[in-house]
PDB file of C-alpha atoms and ligand atoms in Angstrom:
ATOM      1  CA  MET A 284    -147.329 -75.066 179.765  1.00 94.00           C
ATOM      2  CA  SER A 285    -147.515 -71.320 179.515  1.00 97.00           C
ATOM      3  CA  ARG A 286    -145.644 -68.796 177.946  1.00 98.00           C
ATOM      4  CA  ILE A 287    -144.316 -65.858 180.167  1.00 98.00           C
ATOM      5  CA  SER A 288    -142.576 -62.888 178.541  1.00 98.00           C
ATOM      6  CA  ILE A 289    -140.750 -60.736 180.537  1.00 99.00           C
ATOM      7  CA  SER A 290    -139.569 -57.262 179.660  1.00 99.00           C
ATOM      8  CA  TYR A 291    -137.029 -55.468 181.857  1.00 98.00           C
ATOM      9  CA  LEU A 292    -135.150 -52.056 181.807  1.00 98.00           C
ATOM     10  CA  THR A 293    -131.911 -52.029 183.719  1.00 98.00           C
ATOM     11  CA  LYS A 294    -129.085 -49.707 184.026  1.00 98.00           C
ATOM     12  CA  TYR A 295    -126.954 -51.462 186.643  1.00 98.00           C
ATOM     13  CA  GLY A 296    -128.178 -55.075 186.151  1.00 98.00           C
ATOM     14  CA  ASN A 297    -130.602 -55.182 189.218  1.00 98.00           C
ATOM     15  CA  ASN A 298    -133.994 -55.612 187.193  1.00 98.00           C
ATOM     16  CA  LYS A 299    -132.053 -58.094 185.075  1.00 98.00           C
ATOM     17  CA  THR A 300    -130.988 -60.119 188.138  1.00 98.00           C
ATOM     18  CA  ALA A 301    -134.501 -60.107 189.562  1.00 98.00           C
ATOM     19  CA  MET A 302    -136.027 -61.088 186.586  1.00 98.00           C
ATOM     20  CA  GLU A 303    -133.469 -63.966 185.630  1.00 98.00           C
ATOM     21  CA  GLN A 304    -134.291 -65.259 189.115  1.00 98.00           C
ATOM     22  CA  LEU A 305    -138.143 -65.233 188.276  1.00 98.00           C
ATOM     23  CA  SER A 306    -137.681 -66.807 185.025  1.00 98.00           C
ATOM     24  CA  THR A 307    -135.704 -69.614 186.864  1.00 98.00           C
ATOM     25  CA  PHE A 308    -138.647 -70.178 189.371  1.00 98.00           C
ATOM     26  CA  LEU A 309    -141.136 -70.225 186.403  1.00 98.00           C
ATOM     27  CA  LYS A 310    -138.995 -72.254 184.257  1.00 98.00           C
ATOM     28  CA  ALA A 311    -138.734 -74.986 187.193  1.00 98.00           C
ATOM     29  CA  LYS A 312    -142.475 -75.492 187.045  1.00 97.00           C
ATOM     30  CA  GLY A 313    -142.238 -76.409 183.345  1.00 97.00           C
ATOM     31  CA  HIS A 314    -143.109 -72.946 181.755  1.00 98.00           C
ATOM     32  CA  GLU A 315    -141.592 -71.415 178.631  1.00 98.00           C
ATOM     33  CA  VAL A 316    -139.962 -67.893 179.761  1.00 98.00           C
ATOM     34  CA  ILE A 317    -138.528 -65.477 177.615  1.00 98.00           C
ATOM     35  CA  LEU A 318    -136.546 -62.319 178.642  1.00 98.00           C
ATOM     36  CA  PHE A 319    -136.431 -59.250 176.755  1.00 98.00           C
ATOM     37  CA  ASP A 320    -133.889 -56.269 177.499  1.00 98.00           C
ATOM     38  CA  VAL A 321    -136.132 -53.137 176.748  1.00 98.00           C
ATOM     39  CA  ASP A 322    -132.645 -51.429 175.451  1.00 98.00           C
ATOM     40  CA  GLU A 323    -132.179 -54.024 172.913  1.00 97.00           C
ATOM     41  CA  THR A 324    -136.003 -55.064 171.784  1.00 96.00           C
ATOM     42  CA  GLY A 325    -138.820 -53.251 170.452  1.00 98.00           C
ATOM     43  CA  PRO A 326    -142.348 -54.176 171.915  1.00 98.00           C
ATOM     44  CA  GLU A 327    -143.387 -55.799 168.586  1.00 98.00           C
ATOM     45  CA  GLN A 328    -140.762 -58.259 169.230  1.00 98.00           C
ATOM     46  CA  VAL A 329    -142.302 -59.731 172.164  1.00 98.00           C
ATOM     47  CA  PRO A 330    -144.742 -62.861 171.148  1.00 98.00           C
ATOM     48  CA  LEU A 331    -147.979 -63.459 172.345  1.00 98.00           C
ATOM     49  CA  SER A 332    -147.975 -64.916 175.819  1.00 98.00           C
ATOM     50  CA  ASP A 333    -150.343 -66.043 178.568  1.00 98.00           C
ATOM     51  CA  ILE A 334    -148.544 -63.384 181.039  1.00 98.00           C
ATOM     52  CA  TYR A 335    -146.370 -60.425 180.342  1.00 98.00           C
ATOM     53  CA  VAL A 336    -144.199 -59.201 183.048  1.00 98.00           C
ATOM     54  CA  PHE A 337    -142.793 -55.595 183.136  1.00 98.00           C
ATOM     55  CA  SER A 338    -139.991 -54.795 185.311  1.00 98.00           C
ATOM     56  CA  SER A 339    -138.342 -51.148 185.588  1.00 98.00           C
ATOM     57  CA  SER A 340    -136.430 -48.992 187.806  1.00 96.00           C
ATOM     58  CA  THR A 341    -137.248 -45.610 189.321  1.00 95.00           C
ATOM     59  CA  HIS A 342    -135.555 -42.554 187.579  1.00 94.00           C
ATOM     60  CA  ILE A 343    -136.033 -39.020 189.086  1.00 91.00           C
ATOM     61  CA  GLY A 344    -139.202 -39.840 190.782  1.00 87.00           C
ATOM     62  CA  GLY A 345    -140.759 -41.671 187.980  1.00 93.00           C
ATOM     63  CA  LEU A 346    -140.975 -44.165 184.969  1.00 97.00           C
ATOM     64  CA  PRO A 347    -138.043 -44.009 182.752  1.00 97.00           C
ATOM     65  CA  GLY A 348    -138.817 -42.587 179.325  1.00 98.00           C
ATOM     66  CA  LYS A 349    -137.567 -45.670 177.597  1.00 98.00           C
ATOM     67  CA  MET A 350    -139.900 -48.170 179.399  1.00 98.00           C
ATOM     68  CA  ASN A 351    -142.904 -45.593 179.070  1.00 98.00           C
ATOM     69  CA  LYS A 352    -142.215 -45.748 175.254  1.00 98.00           C
ATOM     70  CA  PHE A 353    -141.860 -49.422 175.056  1.00 98.00           C
ATOM     71  CA  MET A 354    -145.233 -49.914 177.134  1.00 98.00           C
ATOM     72  CA  LYS A 355    -147.152 -47.399 175.327  1.00 98.00           C
ATOM     73  CA  LYS A 356    -146.529 -49.210 172.019  1.00 98.00           C
ATOM     74  CA  PHE A 357    -146.881 -52.711 173.451  1.00 98.00           C
ATOM     75  CA  PRO A 358    -148.880 -54.797 170.845  1.00 98.00           C
ATOM     76  CA  HIS A 359    -150.754 -57.340 173.025  1.00 98.00           C
ATOM     77  CA  LYS A 360    -154.004 -55.312 173.822  1.00 95.00           C
ATOM     78  CA  SER A 361    -156.000 -57.894 175.791  1.00 92.00           C
ATOM     79  CA  GLY A 362    -153.092 -59.274 177.445  1.00 97.00           C
ATOM     80  CA  ARG A 363    -152.684 -59.890 181.081  1.00 98.00           C
ATOM     81  CA  TYR A 364    -149.710 -58.476 182.945  1.00 98.00           C
ATOM     82  CA  ALA A 365    -147.675 -58.238 186.130  1.00 98.00           C
ATOM     83  CA  LEU A 366    -145.208 -55.374 187.348  1.00 98.00           C
ATOM     84  CA  SER A 367    -142.249 -55.051 189.202  1.00 98.00           C
ATOM     85  CA  VAL A 368    -140.029 -52.002 190.193  1.00 97.00           C
ATOM     86  CA  THR A 369    -137.030 -51.317 191.702  1.00 96.00           C
ATOM     87  CA  HIS A 370    -136.305 -48.201 193.941  1.00 94.00           C
ATOM     88  CA  MET A 371    -133.860 -46.632 196.690  1.00 93.00           C
ATOM     89  CA  LEU A 372    -135.151 -46.268 200.058  1.00 85.00           C
ATOM     90  CA  GLU A 373    -135.978 -42.625 200.650  1.00 70.00           C
ATOM     91  CA  LYS A 374    -137.226 -40.213 203.257  1.00 70.00           C
ATOM     92  CA  GLY A 375    -140.783 -40.304 201.871  1.00 66.00           C
ATOM     93  CA  GLY A 376    -140.875 -44.158 202.344  1.00 67.00           C
ATOM     94  CA  PRO A 377    -140.143 -46.656 199.698  1.00 61.00           C
ATOM     95  CA  GLU A 378    -143.847 -46.413 198.333  1.00 69.00           C
ATOM     96  CA  LYS A 379    -143.380 -42.600 197.395  1.00 75.00           C
ATOM     97  CA  ASN A 380    -141.337 -42.991 193.867  1.00 79.00           C
ATOM     98  CA  SER A 381    -141.752 -46.686 193.149  1.00 85.00           C
ATOM     99  CA  GLY A 382    -145.453 -46.099 193.652  1.00 89.00           C
ATOM    100  CA  LYS A 383    -145.475 -43.439 191.083  1.00 93.00           C
ATOM    101  CA  VAL A 384    -143.645 -45.818 188.750  1.00 96.00           C
ATOM    102  CA  LEU A 385    -146.431 -48.327 189.145  1.00 96.00           C
ATOM    103  CA  TYR A 386    -149.272 -45.785 188.697  1.00 96.00           C
ATOM    104  CA  ALA A 387    -147.345 -44.669 185.301  1.00 97.00           C
ATOM    105  CA  MET A 388    -146.864 -48.325 184.392  1.00 98.00           C
ATOM    106  CA  GLU A 389    -150.537 -49.204 185.098  1.00 98.00           C
ATOM    107  CA  GLU A 390    -151.713 -46.079 183.272  1.00 98.00           C
ATOM    108  CA  ASP A 391    -149.866 -46.916 180.054  1.00 98.00           C
ATOM    109  CA  LEU A 392    -151.191 -50.515 180.146  1.00 98.00           C
ATOM    110  CA  ARG A 393    -154.752 -49.616 180.651  1.00 98.00           C
ATOM    111  CA  GLU A 394    -154.510 -47.218 177.676  1.00 97.00           C
ATOM    112  CA  VAL A 395    -153.331 -50.272 175.707  1.00 98.00           C
ATOM    113  CA  GLY A 396    -156.177 -52.295 177.016  1.00 98.00           C
ATOM    114  CA  MET A 397    -154.367 -54.928 179.246  1.00 98.00           C
ATOM    115  CA  THR A 398    -155.537 -56.165 182.439  1.00 98.00           C
ATOM    116  CA  LYS A 399    -153.532 -56.528 185.953  1.00 97.00           C
ATOM    117  CA  ALA A 400    -153.274 -60.062 186.945  1.00 96.00           C
ATOM    118  CA  VAL A 401    -151.078 -59.951 190.080  1.00 96.00           C
ATOM    119  CA  ASP A 402    -149.867 -57.523 192.944  1.00 96.00           C
ATOM    120  CA  PRO A 403    -146.671 -56.053 191.946  1.00 97.00           C
ATOM    121  CA  LEU A 404    -143.111 -56.771 193.256  1.00 97.00           C
ATOM    122  CA  SER A 405    -141.354 -53.894 194.793  1.00 95.00           C
ATOM    123  CA  LEU A 406    -137.778 -54.268 195.433  1.00 96.00           C
ATOM    124  CA  THR A 407    -135.324 -51.904 197.167  1.00 94.00           C
ATOM    125  CA  VAL A 408    -131.624 -51.316 196.072  1.00 96.00           C
ATOM    126  CA  ASN A 409    -128.991 -50.334 198.393  1.00 94.00           C
ATOM    127  CA  GLY A 410    -127.816 -47.315 196.764  1.00 92.00           C
ATOM    128  CA  MET A 411    -128.029 -46.110 193.173  1.00 94.00           C
ATOM    129  CA  LYS A 412    -126.204 -49.233 191.766  1.00 97.00           C
ATOM    130  CA  GLY A 413    -127.774 -51.637 193.984  1.00 96.00           C
ATOM    131  CA  PRO A 414    -127.176 -54.572 194.952  1.00 98.00           C
ATOM    132  CA  LEU A 415    -130.937 -55.685 195.722  1.00 97.00           C
ATOM    133  CA  GLU A 416    -132.175 -55.609 199.276  1.00 95.00           C
ATOM    134  CA  ASP A 417    -131.507 -58.724 201.515  1.00 96.00           C
ATOM    135  CA  GLY A 418    -133.897 -61.313 201.089  1.00 97.00           C
ATOM    136  CA  TRP A 419    -134.928 -60.120 197.566  1.00 98.00           C
ATOM    137  CA  GLN A 420    -134.966 -63.927 196.424  1.00 98.00           C
ATOM    138  CA  ASN A 421    -138.175 -64.586 198.628  1.00 98.00           C
ATOM    139  CA  LYS A 422    -139.805 -61.550 197.318  1.00 98.00           C
ATOM    140  CA  VAL A 423    -139.253 -62.769 193.943  1.00 98.00           C
ATOM    141  CA  GLU A 424    -140.405 -66.126 194.734  1.00 98.00           C
ATOM    142  CA  THR A 425    -143.592 -64.907 196.514  1.00 98.00           C
ATOM    143  CA  PHE A 426    -144.304 -63.055 193.179  1.00 98.00           C
ATOM    144  CA  ALA A 427    -143.398 -66.211 190.986  1.00 98.00           C
ATOM    145  CA  VAL A 428    -145.869 -68.138 193.108  1.00 98.00           C
ATOM    146  CA  ALA A 429    -148.823 -65.512 192.462  1.00 98.00           C
ATOM    147  CA  ILE A 430    -148.034 -65.945 188.644  1.00 98.00           C
ATOM    148  CA  LEU A 431    -147.942 -69.516 188.853  1.00 98.00           C
ATOM    149  CA  LYS A 432    -151.344 -69.389 190.807  1.00 97.00           C
ATOM    150  CA  LEU A 433    -152.930 -67.543 187.891  1.00 94.00           C
ATOM    151  CA  LEU A 434    -151.639 -69.727 185.268  1.00 94.00           C
ATOM    152  CA  GLY A 435    -153.104 -73.015 186.844  1.00 82.00           C
TER     153      GLY A 435
HETATM  154  C1  FMN B1036    -130.878 -40.979 186.580  1.00 53.31           C
HETATM  155  C2  FMN B1036    -131.148 -41.716 187.797  1.00 53.31           C
HETATM  156  C3  FMN B1036    -132.179 -41.265 188.711  1.00 53.31           C
HETATM  157  C4  FMN B1036    -132.819 -41.971 189.537  1.00 53.31           C
HETATM  158  N1  FMN B1036    -133.699 -41.463 190.503  1.00 53.31           N
HETATM  159  C5  FMN B1036    -134.285 -42.272 191.410  1.00 53.31           C
HETATM  160  C6  FMN B1036    -135.291 -41.740 192.198  1.00 53.31           C
HETATM  161  O1  FMN B1036    -135.917 -40.729 192.039  1.00 53.31           O
HETATM  162  N2  FMN B1036    -135.762 -42.506 193.265  1.00 53.31           N
HETATM  163  C7  FMN B1036    -135.418 -43.800 193.482  1.00 53.31           C
HETATM  164  O2  FMN B1036    -135.892 -44.495 194.260  1.00 53.31           O
HETATM  165  N3  FMN B1036    -134.284 -44.171 192.843  1.00 53.31           N
HETATM  166  C8  FMN B1036    -133.479 -43.514 191.789  1.00 53.31           C
HETATM  167  N4  FMN B1036    -132.445 -44.051 191.165  1.00 53.31           N
HETATM  168  C9  FMN B1036    -132.129 -45.155 191.501  1.00 53.31           C
HETATM  169  C10 FMN B1036    -132.545 -46.217 190.879  1.00 53.31           C
HETATM  170  O3  FMN B1036    -133.728 -46.693 191.593  1.00 53.31           O
HETATM  171  C11 FMN B1036    -131.662 -47.676 190.666  1.00 53.31           C
HETATM  172  O4  FMN B1036    -130.477 -47.118 190.018  1.00 53.31           O
HETATM  173  C12 FMN B1036    -132.359 -48.753 190.062  1.00 53.31           C
HETATM  174  O5  FMN B1036    -133.294 -49.174 190.856  1.00 53.31           O
HETATM  175  C13 FMN B1036    -131.265 -49.773 189.974  1.00 53.31           C
HETATM  176  O6  FMN B1036    -131.856 -50.779 188.891  1.00 53.31           O
HETATM  177  P1  FMN B1036    -131.023 -51.244 187.793  1.00 53.31           P
HETATM  178  O7  FMN B1036    -129.668 -51.812 188.203  1.00 53.31           O
HETATM  179  O8  FMN B1036    -131.931 -52.203 187.154  1.00 53.31           O
HETATM  180  O9  FMN B1036    -130.892 -50.100 186.810  1.00 53.31           O
HETATM  181  C14 FMN B1036    -132.284 -43.380 189.955  1.00 53.31           C
HETATM  182  C15 FMN B1036    -131.072 -43.782 188.994  1.00 53.31           C
HETATM  183  C16 FMN B1036    -130.675 -43.059 188.028  1.00 53.31           C
HETATM  184  C17 FMN B1036    -129.687 -43.468 187.234  1.00 53.31           C
END
């Protein structure tokens, strides 16, 4: 059994919903999963884990300051990580702003000394408050399978 810690930032609940679904998939395979709401948790509260998942929304074309702070102070310096991001559909394509968020998250964690373990999950929300795009559960499941493969 592996331990997976998932830290998410959410304003309207979409990141929470997606990460709870991820937790359900991983727990069903017998792993220990702990969820952390970044609004209520300091990074030092996240225990040593086999993989760390970070999930964030896109704010003003980039990574919300709160998530940035949380990640910069993350204590598990040699940990493996997986990223997830939510964003709206925009003229420049969905990758425009969510790509910036993922890049900023990767930069933060590279500075911490952590290693990317799987390809990121990117979910579109329908409007500012969501809901998540149709078929989001399938995307989360694919993400879960990639994490499970890594854990062996
Ligand atoms: C202040 C603010 C700025 C936002 N700016 C963007 C943006 O630049 N690009 C984008 O795709 N979504 C933007 N959004 C929408 C968020 O992507 C959306 O609210 C979020 O993904 C929903 O996830 P959550 O319910 O977990 O917070 C913004 C939302 C807020 C509240």
